Coordinates of N, CA and C in Angstrom, one line a residue:
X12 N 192.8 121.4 62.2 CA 192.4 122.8 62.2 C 191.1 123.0 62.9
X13 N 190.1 122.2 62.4 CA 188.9 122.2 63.1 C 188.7 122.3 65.1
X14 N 190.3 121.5 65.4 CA 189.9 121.5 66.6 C 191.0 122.6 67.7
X15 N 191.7 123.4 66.7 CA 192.1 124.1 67.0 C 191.1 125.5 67.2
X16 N 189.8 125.6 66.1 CA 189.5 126.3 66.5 C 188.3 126.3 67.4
X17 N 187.7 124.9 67.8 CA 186.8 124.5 69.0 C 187.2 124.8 70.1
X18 N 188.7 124.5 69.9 CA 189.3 124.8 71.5 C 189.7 126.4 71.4
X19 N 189.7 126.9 71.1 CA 189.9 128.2 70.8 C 188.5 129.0 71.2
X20 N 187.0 128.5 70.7 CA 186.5 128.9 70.8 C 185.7 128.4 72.5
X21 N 186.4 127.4 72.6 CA 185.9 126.8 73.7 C 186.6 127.9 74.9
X22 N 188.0 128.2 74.6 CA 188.5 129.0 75.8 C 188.2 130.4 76.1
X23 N 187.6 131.2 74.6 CA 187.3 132.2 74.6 C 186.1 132.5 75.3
X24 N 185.0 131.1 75.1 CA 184.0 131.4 75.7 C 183.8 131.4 77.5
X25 N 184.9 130.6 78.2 CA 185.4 130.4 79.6 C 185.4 131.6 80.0
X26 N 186.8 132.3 79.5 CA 186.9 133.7 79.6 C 185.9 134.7 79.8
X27 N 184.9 134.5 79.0 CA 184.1 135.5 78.5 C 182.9 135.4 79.8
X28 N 182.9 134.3 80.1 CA 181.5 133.7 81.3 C 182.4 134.0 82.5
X29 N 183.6 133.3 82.9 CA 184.3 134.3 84.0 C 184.1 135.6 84.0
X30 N 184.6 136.6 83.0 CA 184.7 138.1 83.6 C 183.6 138.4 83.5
X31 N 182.4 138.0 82.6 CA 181.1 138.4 82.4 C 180.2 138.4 84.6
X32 N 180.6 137.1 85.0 CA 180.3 136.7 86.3 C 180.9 137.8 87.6
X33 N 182.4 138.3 87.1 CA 183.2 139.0 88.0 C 182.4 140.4 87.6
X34 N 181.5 140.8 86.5 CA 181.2 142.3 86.2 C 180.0 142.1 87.6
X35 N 179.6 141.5 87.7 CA 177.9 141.0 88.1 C 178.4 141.1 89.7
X36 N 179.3 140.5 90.0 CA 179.3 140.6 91.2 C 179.9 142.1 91.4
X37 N 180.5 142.7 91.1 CA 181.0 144.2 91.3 C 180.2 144.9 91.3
X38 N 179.0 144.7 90.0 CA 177.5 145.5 90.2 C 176.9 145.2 91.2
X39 N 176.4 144.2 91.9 CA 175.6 144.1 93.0 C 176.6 144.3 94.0
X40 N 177.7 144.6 94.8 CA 178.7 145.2 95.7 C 178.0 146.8 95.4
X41 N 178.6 147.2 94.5 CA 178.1 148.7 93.9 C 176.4 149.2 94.7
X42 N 175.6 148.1 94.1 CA 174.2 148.3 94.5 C 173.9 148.4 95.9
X43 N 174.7 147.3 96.8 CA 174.5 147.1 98.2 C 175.3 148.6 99.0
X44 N 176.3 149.1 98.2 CA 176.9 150.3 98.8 C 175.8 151.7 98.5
X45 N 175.3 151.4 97.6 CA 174.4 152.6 97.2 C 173.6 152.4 98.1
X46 N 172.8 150.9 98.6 CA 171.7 151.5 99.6 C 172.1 151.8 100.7
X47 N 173.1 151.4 101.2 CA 173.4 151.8 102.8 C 174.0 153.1 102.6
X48 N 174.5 153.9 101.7 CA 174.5 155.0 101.7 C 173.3 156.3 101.6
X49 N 172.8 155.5 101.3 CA 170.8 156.5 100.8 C 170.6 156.3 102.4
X50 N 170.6 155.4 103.0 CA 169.7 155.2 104.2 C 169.6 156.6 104.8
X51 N 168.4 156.8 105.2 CA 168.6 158.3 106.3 C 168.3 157.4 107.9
X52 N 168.7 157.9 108.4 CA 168.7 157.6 110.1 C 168.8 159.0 111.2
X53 N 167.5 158.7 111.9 CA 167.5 159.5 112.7 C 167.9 159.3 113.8
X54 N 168.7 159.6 114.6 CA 169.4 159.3 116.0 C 168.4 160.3 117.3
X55 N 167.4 159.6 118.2 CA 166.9 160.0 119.6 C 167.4 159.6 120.6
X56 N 167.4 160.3 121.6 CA 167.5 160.3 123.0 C 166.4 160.6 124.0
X57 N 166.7 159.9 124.9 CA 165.2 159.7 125.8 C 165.8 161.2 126.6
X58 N 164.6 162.1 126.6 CA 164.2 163.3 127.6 C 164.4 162.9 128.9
X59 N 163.9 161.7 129.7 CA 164.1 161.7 130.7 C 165.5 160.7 131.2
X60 N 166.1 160.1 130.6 CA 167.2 159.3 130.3 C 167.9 159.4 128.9
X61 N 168.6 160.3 129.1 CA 169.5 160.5 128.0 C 170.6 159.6 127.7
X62 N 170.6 158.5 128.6 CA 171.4 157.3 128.0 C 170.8 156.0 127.2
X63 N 169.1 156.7 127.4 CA 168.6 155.8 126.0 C 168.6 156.2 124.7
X64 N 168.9 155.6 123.7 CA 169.5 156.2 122.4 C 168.4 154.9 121.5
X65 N 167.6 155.8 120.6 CA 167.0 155.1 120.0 C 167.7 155.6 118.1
X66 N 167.9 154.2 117.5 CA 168.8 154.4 116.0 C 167.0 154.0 115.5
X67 N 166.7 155.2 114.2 CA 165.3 155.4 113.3 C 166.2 154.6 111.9
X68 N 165.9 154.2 111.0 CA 166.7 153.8 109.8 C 165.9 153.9 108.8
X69 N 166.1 154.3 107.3 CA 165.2 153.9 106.5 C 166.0 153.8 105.6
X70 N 165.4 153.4 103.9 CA 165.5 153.7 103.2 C 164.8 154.0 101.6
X71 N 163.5 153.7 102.3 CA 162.3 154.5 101.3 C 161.4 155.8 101.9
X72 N 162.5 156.7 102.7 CA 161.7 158.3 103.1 C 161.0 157.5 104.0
X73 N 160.9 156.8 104.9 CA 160.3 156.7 106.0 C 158.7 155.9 105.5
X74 N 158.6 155.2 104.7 CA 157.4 154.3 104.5 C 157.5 153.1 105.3
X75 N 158.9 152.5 105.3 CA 159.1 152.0 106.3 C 159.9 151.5 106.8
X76 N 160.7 151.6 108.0 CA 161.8 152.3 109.0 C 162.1 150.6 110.2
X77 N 163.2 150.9 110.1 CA 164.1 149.9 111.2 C 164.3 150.2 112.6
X78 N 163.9 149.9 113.7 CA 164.0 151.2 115.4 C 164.9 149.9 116.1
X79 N 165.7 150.7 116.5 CA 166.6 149.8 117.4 C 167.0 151.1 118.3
X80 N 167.0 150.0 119.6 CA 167.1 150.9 121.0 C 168.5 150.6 121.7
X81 N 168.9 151.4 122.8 CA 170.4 151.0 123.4 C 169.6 149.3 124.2
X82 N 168.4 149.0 124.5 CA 167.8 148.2 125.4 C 168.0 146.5 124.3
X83 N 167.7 146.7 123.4 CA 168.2 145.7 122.5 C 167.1 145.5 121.7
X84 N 166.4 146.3 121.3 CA 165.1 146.0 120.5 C 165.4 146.4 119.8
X85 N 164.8 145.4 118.3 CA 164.8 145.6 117.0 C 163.5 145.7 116.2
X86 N 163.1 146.7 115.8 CA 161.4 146.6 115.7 C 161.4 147.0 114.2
X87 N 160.6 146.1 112.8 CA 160.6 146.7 111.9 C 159.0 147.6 112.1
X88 N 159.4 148.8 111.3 CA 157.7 149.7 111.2 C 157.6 150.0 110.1
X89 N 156.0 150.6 109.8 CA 156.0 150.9 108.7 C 154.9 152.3 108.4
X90 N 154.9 153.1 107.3 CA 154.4 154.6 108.2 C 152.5 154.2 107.9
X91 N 152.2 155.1 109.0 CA 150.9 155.3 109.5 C 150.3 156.6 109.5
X92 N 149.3 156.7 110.0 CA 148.1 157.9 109.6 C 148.4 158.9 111.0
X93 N 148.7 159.8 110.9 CA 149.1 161.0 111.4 C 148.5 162.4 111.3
X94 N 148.1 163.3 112.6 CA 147.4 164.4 111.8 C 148.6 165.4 111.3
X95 N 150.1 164.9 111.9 CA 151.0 166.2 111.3 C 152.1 165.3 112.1
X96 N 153.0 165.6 111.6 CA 154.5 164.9 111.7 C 154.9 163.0 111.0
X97 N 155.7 162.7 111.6 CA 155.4 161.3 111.0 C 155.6 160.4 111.9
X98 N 154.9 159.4 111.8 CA 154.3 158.2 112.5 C 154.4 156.9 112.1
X99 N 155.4 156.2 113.0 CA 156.0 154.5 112.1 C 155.1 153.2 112.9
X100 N 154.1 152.4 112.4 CA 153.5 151.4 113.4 C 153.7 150.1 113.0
X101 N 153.7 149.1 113.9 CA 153.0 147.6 113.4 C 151.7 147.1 113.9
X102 N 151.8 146.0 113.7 CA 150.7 145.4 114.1 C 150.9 144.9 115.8
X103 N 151.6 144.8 116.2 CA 152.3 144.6 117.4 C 151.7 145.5 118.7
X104 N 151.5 146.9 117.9 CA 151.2 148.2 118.5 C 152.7 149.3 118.6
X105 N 153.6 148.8 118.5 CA 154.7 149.6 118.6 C 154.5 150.5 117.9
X106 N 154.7 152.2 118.5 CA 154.7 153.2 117.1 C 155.8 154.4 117.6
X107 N 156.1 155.0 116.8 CA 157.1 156.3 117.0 C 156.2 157.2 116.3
X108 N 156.1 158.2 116.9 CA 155.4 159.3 115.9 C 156.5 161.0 116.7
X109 N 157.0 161.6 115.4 CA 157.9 162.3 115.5 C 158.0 163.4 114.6
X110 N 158.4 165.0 115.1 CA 158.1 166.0 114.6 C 159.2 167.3 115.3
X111 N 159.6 168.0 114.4 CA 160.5 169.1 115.3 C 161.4 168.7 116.0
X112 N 162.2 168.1 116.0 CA 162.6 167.6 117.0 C 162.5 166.7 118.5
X113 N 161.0 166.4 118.2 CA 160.7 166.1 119.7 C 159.6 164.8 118.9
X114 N 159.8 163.5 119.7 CA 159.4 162.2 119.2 C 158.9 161.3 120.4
X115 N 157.5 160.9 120.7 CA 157.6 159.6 121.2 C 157.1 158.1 121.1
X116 N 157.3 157.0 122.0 CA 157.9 156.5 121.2 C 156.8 155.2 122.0
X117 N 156.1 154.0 122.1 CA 156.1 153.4 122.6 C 156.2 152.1 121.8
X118 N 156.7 150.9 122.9 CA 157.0 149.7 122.0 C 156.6 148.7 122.7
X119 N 154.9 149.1 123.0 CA 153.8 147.6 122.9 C 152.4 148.5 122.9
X120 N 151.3 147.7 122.6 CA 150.3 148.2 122.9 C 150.2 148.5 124.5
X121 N 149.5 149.2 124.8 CA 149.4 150.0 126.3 C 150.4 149.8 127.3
X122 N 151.4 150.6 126.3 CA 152.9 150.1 126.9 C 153.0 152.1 127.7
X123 N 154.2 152.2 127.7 CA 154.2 153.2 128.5 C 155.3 154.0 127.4
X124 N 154.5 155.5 127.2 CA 155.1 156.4 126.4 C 156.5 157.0 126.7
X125 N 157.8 156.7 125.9 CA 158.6 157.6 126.1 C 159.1 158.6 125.3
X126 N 159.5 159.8 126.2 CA 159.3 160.8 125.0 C 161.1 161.1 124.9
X127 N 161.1 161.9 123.3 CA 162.5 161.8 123.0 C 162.3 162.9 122.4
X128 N 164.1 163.6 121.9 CA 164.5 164.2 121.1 C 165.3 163.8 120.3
X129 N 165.4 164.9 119.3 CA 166.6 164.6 118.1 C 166.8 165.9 117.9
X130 N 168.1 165.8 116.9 CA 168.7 166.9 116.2 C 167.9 166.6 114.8
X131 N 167.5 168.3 114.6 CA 167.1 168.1 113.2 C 168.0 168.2 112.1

């Protein structure tokens, strides 16, 4: 009897750590779909070459933001001091600073400004 019910309790507890493991992973799937859904992203285009397409990404309101270009740069930023609109920098020098629709953009220190648009 005794070991009827060790194995009994032994298989209940298998059970129980399996689906307990299968909840955990469905909740973190769940979690990773929530943030890529929050993300806001802003999509620019270069003023003087409209076949440059710059992707803005966040997902803390722009504190701080992911810049990827059609050129293949992937820059993380993070926001900065601005007298009005908003402004993403590193230490690198790279910054975007962006407002109304109209954004620019450079990606080095005394690199050369390009200016963009977006839809608001």
């Amino acid at each position: 009897m005794k070991k009827i019910l060790v194995s009994s309790l032994a298989a209940f507890a298998a059970v129980a750590m399996l689906s307990g493991c299968q909840a955990n992973k469905s909740e973190s799937s769940n979690k990773a779909q929530i943030t890529k859904s929050q993300a806001e992203v802003i999509k620019f285009t270069g003023v003087n070459d409209p076949k440059y397409v710059v992707k803005l990404s966040s997902t803390d309101e722009f504190n701080t933001a992911v810049l990827e270009d059609s050129k293949g740069h992937k820059i993380n930023l993070k926001n900065a001091v601005t007298a009005s609109g908003t402004r993403l920098a590193n230490d690198d020098g790279a910054e975007i600073t962006f407002k109304r629709g109209e954004g620019i953009l450079n990606l080095e220190k005394g690199g050369e400004d390009i200016f963009l648009k977006y839809d608001e």
